[in-house]
Coordinates of C-alpha atoms and ligand atoms in Angstrom, one line a residue:
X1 CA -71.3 19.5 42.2
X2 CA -71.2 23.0 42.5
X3 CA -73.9 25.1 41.4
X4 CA -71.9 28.5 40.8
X5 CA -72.4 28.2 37.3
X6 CA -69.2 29.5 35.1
X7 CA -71.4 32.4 33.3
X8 CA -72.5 34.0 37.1
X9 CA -68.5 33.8 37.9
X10 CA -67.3 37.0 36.4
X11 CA -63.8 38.1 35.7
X12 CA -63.2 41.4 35.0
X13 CA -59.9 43.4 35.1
X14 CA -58.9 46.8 34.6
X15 CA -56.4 49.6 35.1
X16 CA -56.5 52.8 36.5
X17 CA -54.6 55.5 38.0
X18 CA -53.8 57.6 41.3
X19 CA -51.1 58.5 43.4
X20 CA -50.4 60.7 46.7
X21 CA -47.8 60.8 49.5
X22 CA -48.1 61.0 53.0
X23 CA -45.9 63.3 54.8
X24 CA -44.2 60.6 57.0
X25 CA -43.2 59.2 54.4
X26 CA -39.1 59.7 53.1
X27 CA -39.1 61.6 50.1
X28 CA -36.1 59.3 48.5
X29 CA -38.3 56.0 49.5
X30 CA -41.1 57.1 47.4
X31 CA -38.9 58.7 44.5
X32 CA -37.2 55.0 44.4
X33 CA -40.6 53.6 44.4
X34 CA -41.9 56.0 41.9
X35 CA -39.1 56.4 39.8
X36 CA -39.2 53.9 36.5
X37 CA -36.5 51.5 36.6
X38 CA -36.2 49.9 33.1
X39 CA -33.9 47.0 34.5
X40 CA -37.1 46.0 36.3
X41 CA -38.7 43.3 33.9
X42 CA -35.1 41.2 34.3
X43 CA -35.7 41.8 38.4
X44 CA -38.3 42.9 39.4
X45 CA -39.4 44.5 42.1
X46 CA -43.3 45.1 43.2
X47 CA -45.3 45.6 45.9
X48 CA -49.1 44.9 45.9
X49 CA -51.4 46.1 48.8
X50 CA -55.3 46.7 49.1
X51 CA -56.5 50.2 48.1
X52 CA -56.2 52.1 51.3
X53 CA -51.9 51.1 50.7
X54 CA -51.1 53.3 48.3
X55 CA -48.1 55.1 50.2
X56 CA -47.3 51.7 51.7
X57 CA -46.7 50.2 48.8
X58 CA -44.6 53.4 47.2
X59 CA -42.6 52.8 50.7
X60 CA -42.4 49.5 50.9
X61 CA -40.7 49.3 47.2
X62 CA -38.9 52.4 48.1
X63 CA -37.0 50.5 51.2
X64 CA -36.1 47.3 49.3
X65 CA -34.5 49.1 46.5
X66 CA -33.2 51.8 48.5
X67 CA -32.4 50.4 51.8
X68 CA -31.6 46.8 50.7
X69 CA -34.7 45.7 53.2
X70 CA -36.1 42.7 53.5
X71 CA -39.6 42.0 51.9
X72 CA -41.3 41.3 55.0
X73 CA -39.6 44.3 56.8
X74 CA -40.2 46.9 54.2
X75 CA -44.2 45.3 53.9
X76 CA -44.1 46.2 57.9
X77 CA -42.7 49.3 57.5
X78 CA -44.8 50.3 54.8
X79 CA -47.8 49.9 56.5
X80 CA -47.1 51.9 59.7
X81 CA -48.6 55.4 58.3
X82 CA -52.1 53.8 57.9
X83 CA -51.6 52.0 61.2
X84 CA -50.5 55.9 62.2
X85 CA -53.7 57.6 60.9
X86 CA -56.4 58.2 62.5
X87 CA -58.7 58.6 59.5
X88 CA -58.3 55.0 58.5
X89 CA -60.8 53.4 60.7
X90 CA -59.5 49.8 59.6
X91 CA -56.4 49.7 60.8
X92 CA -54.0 51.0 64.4
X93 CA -54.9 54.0 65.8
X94 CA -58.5 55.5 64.7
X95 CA -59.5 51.7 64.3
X96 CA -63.6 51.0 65.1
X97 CA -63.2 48.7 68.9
X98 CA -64.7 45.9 69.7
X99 CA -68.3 45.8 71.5
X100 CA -67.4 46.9 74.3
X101 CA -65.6 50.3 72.9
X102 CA -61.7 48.9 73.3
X103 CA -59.9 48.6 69.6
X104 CA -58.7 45.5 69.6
X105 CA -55.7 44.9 66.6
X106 CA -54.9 41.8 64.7
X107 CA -51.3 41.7 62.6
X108 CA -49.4 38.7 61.1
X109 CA -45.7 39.1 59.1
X110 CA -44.0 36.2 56.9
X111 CA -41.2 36.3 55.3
X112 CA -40.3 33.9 52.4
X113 CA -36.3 33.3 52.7
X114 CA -36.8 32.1 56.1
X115 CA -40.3 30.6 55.7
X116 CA -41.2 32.3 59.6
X117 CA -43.6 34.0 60.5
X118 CA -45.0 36.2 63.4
X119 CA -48.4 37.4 64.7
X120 CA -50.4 39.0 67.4
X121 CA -54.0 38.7 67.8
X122 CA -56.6 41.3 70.5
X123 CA -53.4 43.3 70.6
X124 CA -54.7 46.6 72.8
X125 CA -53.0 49.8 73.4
X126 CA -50.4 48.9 70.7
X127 CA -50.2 51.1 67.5
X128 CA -47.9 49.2 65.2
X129 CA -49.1 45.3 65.9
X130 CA -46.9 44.7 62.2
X131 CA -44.1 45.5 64.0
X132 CA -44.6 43.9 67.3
X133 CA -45.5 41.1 64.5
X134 CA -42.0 40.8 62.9
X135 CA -40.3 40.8 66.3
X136 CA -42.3 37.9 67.7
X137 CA -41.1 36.0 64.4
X138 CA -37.5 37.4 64.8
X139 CA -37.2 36.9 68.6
X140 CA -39.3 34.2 69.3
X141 CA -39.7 30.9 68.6
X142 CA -43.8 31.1 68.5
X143 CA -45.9 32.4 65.8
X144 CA -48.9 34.0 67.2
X145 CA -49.1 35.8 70.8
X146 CA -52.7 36.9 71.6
X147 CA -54.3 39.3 73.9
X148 CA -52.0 40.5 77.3
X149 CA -49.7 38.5 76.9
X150 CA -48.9 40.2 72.9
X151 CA -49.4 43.7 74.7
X152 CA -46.7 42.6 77.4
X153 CA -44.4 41.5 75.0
X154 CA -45.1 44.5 72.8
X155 CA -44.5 46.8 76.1
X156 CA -41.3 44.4 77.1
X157 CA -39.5 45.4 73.6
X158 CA -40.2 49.0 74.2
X159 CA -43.5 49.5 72.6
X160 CA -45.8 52.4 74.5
X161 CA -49.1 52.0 75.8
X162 CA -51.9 54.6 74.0
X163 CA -55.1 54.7 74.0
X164 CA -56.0 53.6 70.4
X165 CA -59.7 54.7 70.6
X166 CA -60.2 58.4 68.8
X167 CA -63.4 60.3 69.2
X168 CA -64.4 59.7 65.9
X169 CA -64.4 56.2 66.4
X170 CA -65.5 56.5 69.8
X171 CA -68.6 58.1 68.3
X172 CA -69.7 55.7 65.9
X173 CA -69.2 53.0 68.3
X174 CA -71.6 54.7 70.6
X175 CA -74.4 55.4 67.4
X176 CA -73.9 51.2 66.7
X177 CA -74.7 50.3 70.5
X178 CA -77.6 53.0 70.8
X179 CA -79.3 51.3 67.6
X180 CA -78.8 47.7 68.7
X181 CA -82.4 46.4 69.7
X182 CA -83.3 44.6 73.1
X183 CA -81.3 47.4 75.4
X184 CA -81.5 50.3 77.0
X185 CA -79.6 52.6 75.1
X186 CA -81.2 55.6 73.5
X187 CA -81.1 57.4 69.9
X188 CA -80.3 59.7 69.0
X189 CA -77.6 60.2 71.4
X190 CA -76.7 63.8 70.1
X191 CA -79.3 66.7 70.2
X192 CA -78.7 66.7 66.4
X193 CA -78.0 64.3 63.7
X194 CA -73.8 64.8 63.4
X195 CA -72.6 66.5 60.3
X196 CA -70.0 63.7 60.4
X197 CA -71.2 61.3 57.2
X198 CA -70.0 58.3 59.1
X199 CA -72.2 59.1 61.5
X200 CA -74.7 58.5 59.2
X201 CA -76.5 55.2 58.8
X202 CA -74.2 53.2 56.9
X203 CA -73.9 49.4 56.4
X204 CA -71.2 47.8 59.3
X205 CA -67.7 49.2 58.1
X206 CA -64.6 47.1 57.6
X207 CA -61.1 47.3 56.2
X208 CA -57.9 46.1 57.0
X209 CA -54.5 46.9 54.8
X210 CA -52.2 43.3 53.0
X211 CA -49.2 44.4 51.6
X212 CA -47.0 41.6 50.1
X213 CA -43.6 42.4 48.7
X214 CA -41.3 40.6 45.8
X215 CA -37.3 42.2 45.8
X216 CA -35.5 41.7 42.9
X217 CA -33.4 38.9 44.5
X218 CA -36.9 37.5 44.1
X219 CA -37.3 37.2 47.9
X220 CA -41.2 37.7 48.9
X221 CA -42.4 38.9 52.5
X222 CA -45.7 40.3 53.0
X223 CA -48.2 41.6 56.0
X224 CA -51.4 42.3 57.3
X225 CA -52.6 44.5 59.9
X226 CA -56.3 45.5 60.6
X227 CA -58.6 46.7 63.7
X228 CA -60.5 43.5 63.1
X229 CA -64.4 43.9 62.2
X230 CA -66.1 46.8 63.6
X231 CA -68.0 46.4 67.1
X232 CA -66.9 42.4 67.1
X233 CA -67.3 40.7 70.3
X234 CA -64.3 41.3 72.7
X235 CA -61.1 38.7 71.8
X236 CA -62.7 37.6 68.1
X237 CA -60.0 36.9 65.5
X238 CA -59.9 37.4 62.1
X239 CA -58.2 36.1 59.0
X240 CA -55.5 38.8 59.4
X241 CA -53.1 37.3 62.0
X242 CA -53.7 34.1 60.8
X243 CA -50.8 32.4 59.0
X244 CA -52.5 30.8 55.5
X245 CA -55.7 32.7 56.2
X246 CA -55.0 36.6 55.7
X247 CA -51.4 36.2 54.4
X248 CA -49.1 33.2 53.4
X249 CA -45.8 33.7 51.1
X250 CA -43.5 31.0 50.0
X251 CA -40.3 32.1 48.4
X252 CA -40.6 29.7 45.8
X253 CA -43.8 30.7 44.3
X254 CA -45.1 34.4 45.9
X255 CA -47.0 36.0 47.9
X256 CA -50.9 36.7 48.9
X257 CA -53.0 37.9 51.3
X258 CA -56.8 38.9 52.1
X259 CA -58.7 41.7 53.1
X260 CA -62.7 41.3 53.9
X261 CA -64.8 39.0 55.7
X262 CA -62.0 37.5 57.8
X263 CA -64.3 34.6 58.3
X264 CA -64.3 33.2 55.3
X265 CA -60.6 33.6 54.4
X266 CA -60.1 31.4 57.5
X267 CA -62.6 28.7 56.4
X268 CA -60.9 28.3 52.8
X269 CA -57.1 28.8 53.9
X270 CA -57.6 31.8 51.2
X271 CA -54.3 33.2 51.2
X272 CA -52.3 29.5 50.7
X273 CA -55.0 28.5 48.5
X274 CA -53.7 31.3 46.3
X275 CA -50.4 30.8 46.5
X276 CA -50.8 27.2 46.1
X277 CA -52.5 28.3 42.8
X278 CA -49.6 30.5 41.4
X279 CA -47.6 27.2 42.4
X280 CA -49.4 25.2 39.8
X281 CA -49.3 27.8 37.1
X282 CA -52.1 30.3 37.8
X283 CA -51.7 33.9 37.1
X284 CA -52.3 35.9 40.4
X285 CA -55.5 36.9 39.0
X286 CA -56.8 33.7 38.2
X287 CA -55.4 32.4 41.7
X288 CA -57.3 35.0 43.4
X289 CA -60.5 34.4 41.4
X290 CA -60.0 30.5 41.7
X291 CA -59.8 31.3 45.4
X292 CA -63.0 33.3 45.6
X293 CA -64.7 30.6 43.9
X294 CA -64.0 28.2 46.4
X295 CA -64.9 30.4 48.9
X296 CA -68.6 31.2 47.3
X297 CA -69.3 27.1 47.2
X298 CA -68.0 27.3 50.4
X299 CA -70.5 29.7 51.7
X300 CA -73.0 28.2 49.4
X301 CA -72.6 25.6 51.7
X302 CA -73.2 27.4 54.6
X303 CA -76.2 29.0 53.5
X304 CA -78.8 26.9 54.7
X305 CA -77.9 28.0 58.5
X306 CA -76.5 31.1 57.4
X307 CA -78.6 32.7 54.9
X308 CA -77.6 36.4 55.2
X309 CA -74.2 35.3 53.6
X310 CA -76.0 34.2 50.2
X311 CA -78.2 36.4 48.3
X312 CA -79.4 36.2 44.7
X313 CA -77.6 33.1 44.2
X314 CA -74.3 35.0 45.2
X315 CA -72.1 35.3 48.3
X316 CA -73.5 38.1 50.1
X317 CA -70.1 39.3 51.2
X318 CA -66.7 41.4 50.5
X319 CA -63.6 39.7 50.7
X320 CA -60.6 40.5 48.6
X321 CA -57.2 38.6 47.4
X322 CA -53.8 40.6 46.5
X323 CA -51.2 38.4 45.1
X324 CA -47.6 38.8 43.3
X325 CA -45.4 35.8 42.2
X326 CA -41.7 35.5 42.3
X327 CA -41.9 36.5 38.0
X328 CA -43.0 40.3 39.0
X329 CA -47.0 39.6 37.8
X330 CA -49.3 41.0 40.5
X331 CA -53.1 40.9 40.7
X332 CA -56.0 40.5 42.7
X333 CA -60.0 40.1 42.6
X334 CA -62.4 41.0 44.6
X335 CA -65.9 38.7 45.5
X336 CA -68.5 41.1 44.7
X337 CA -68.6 44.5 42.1
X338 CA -66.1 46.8 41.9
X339 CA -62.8 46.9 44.0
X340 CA -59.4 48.8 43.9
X341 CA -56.1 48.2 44.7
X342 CA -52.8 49.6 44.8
X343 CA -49.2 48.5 43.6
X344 CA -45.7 49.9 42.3
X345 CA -43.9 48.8 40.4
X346 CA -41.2 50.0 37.4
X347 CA -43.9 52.3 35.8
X348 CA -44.6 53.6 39.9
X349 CA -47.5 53.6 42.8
X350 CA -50.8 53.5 41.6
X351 CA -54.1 52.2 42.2
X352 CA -56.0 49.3 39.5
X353 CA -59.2 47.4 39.6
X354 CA -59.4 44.2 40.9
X355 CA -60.9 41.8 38.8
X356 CA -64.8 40.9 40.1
X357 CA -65.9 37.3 40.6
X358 CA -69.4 38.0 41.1
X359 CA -71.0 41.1 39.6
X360 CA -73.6 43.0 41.4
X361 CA -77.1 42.4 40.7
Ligands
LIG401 N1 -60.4 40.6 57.4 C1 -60.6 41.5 58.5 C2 -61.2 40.7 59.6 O1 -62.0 39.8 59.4 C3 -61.5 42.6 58.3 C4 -61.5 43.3 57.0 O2 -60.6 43.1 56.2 O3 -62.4 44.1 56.7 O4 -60.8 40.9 60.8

């Protein structure tokens, strides 16, 4: 039996409140998105995302009640201005690389009418994996392409070839492989500490974006997109192109997907596991929390021969669930202390708290 006692398995859940626009972004998409729609309880229409999704979820919204889009599609397009910018070192272009200094980008797409999905896994040189994503699930009949063979296909269908690696990135990647011990690379590297804080010591930096999407024909699509974990070694996966692991939506139930320690969203099937949940009558909340808690026994588990991943009788990591079912209720919870994310809805884009699983000691 477990021995995450119900009393150290916080929930907590909150609202708050924050909004912006990127300039890429159409003007009527995000007034659609924005806009309340008081027909929206009877249909509604919401798209949930982590916190760094805020336009993309104002877009993604915008596109199905605008445009007529698909879920899946308007998730993908949603998400291409953070896969654009360069100060979102999660996700695209500006992404933290791999070990050896290459940015190397996971990205899977489902889409619930059809039950398909599409993924690409070490994509380089490719800014939009989401996109080259949603073609492999439209114009093939595989899943997941990985490495050179997802890049050619991404080039084959038009895609260009950049180099995804900024010199931001390119910097800290150099600071993290100067500090590693048993080498011969030297810090400081610069004749002065940079003025850049993310430069500074920091713990190792991670992020990725979900975005999962519920039209009011009550059609659900979602997708993820991420640089992977910063400085992983060369051709690791994550959760995020994995089908069940860093997404999953069936049109009969919703939609979900993960952001955090990829690992362990893998190892628990998180994303299924929450929709699953919803299935049987759990709020997205509590299938996001009831989804964290199997991951913590999980990694309870686990800690004997991993023991940085359990601390003070807690899993010592982030990782994050978004979910929406076909009814129009959204939520999402978050493993350890305090965690945002974004949605909009009827009442507009906005950021809220996730609800907390385990609080911070
Ligand atoms: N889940 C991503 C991965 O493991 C990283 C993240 O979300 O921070 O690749």
């Amino acid at each position: 039996m477990s021995r995450i006692s119900r009393r150290r398995f916080l929930c907590v859940a909150g609202a708050g409140v924050a909004a912006s626009t990127l300039p890429q972004v159409s003007q009527a998409a995000v007034a659609a998105a924005t806009q309340p729609l008081h027909a929206d309880t009877a249909n509604p229409c919401v798209a949930i995302s982590s916190a760094n999704g805020i336009e993309s979820v104002a877009v993604a919204r915008g596109l199905v009640l605008e445009k007529g889009m698909r879920p899946v599609s308007a998730a993908v397009q949603g998400v291409a201005s953070v896969e654009a910018d360069p100060n979102d070192m999660s996700v695209g272009y500006g992404g933290l690389p791999n070990e050896l200094g290459k940015v190397q980008l996971d990205s899977a797409c489902m889409d619930g009418p059809t039950h398909n999905a599409g993924s690409v896994a070490s994509i380089e040189d490719i800014m939009h994996p989401a996109q080259v994503a949603e073609l492999v699930m439209d114009r093939t009949d595989h899943i997941n392409l990985v490495g050179p063979g997802a890049r050619q296909f991404a080039l084959d269908y038009g895609f260009k070839a950049e180099d995804l690696l900024t010199e931001r990135a390119r910097q800290i990647w150099l600071k993290w492989r100067s500090k590693r011990s048993g080498d011969d690379y030297l810090w400081p590297l610069l004749d002065t500490e940079p003025a850049d804080p993310a430069l500074a010591d920091e713990p190792r930096p991670w992020g990725t974006i979900h975005c999962s999407v519920l039209a009011p024909s009550s059609d659900v699509g979602c997708c993820t997109t991420t640089s992977g974990l910063a400085f992983k070694i060369p051709g690791r996966i994550g959760d995020s192109p994995l089908i069940g692991c860093g997404l999953y939506c069936d049109n009969e139930v919703g939609s979900a997907g993960a952001t955090g320690r990829g690992e362990a969203a893998i190892l628990s099937g998180g994303s299924w596991l929450v929709v699953e949940r919803m299935r049987a009558g759990d709020t997205p909340e509590q299938a996001c929390l009831y989804a964290l808690k199997r991951v913590a026994e999980q990694a309870e588990r686990g800690s004997r021969w991993q023991p940085a991943l359990w601390k003070d009788g807690q899993p010592n990591f982030g990782l994050t669930f978004y979910a929406v079912r076909k009814d129009g209720l959204y939520g999402s919870a978050s493993m350890r202390g305090a965690g945002r994310f974004a949605v909009a809805d009827a009442k507009g884009a906005r950021l809220e708290n996730c609800a907390i699983a385990f609080g911070n000691k």
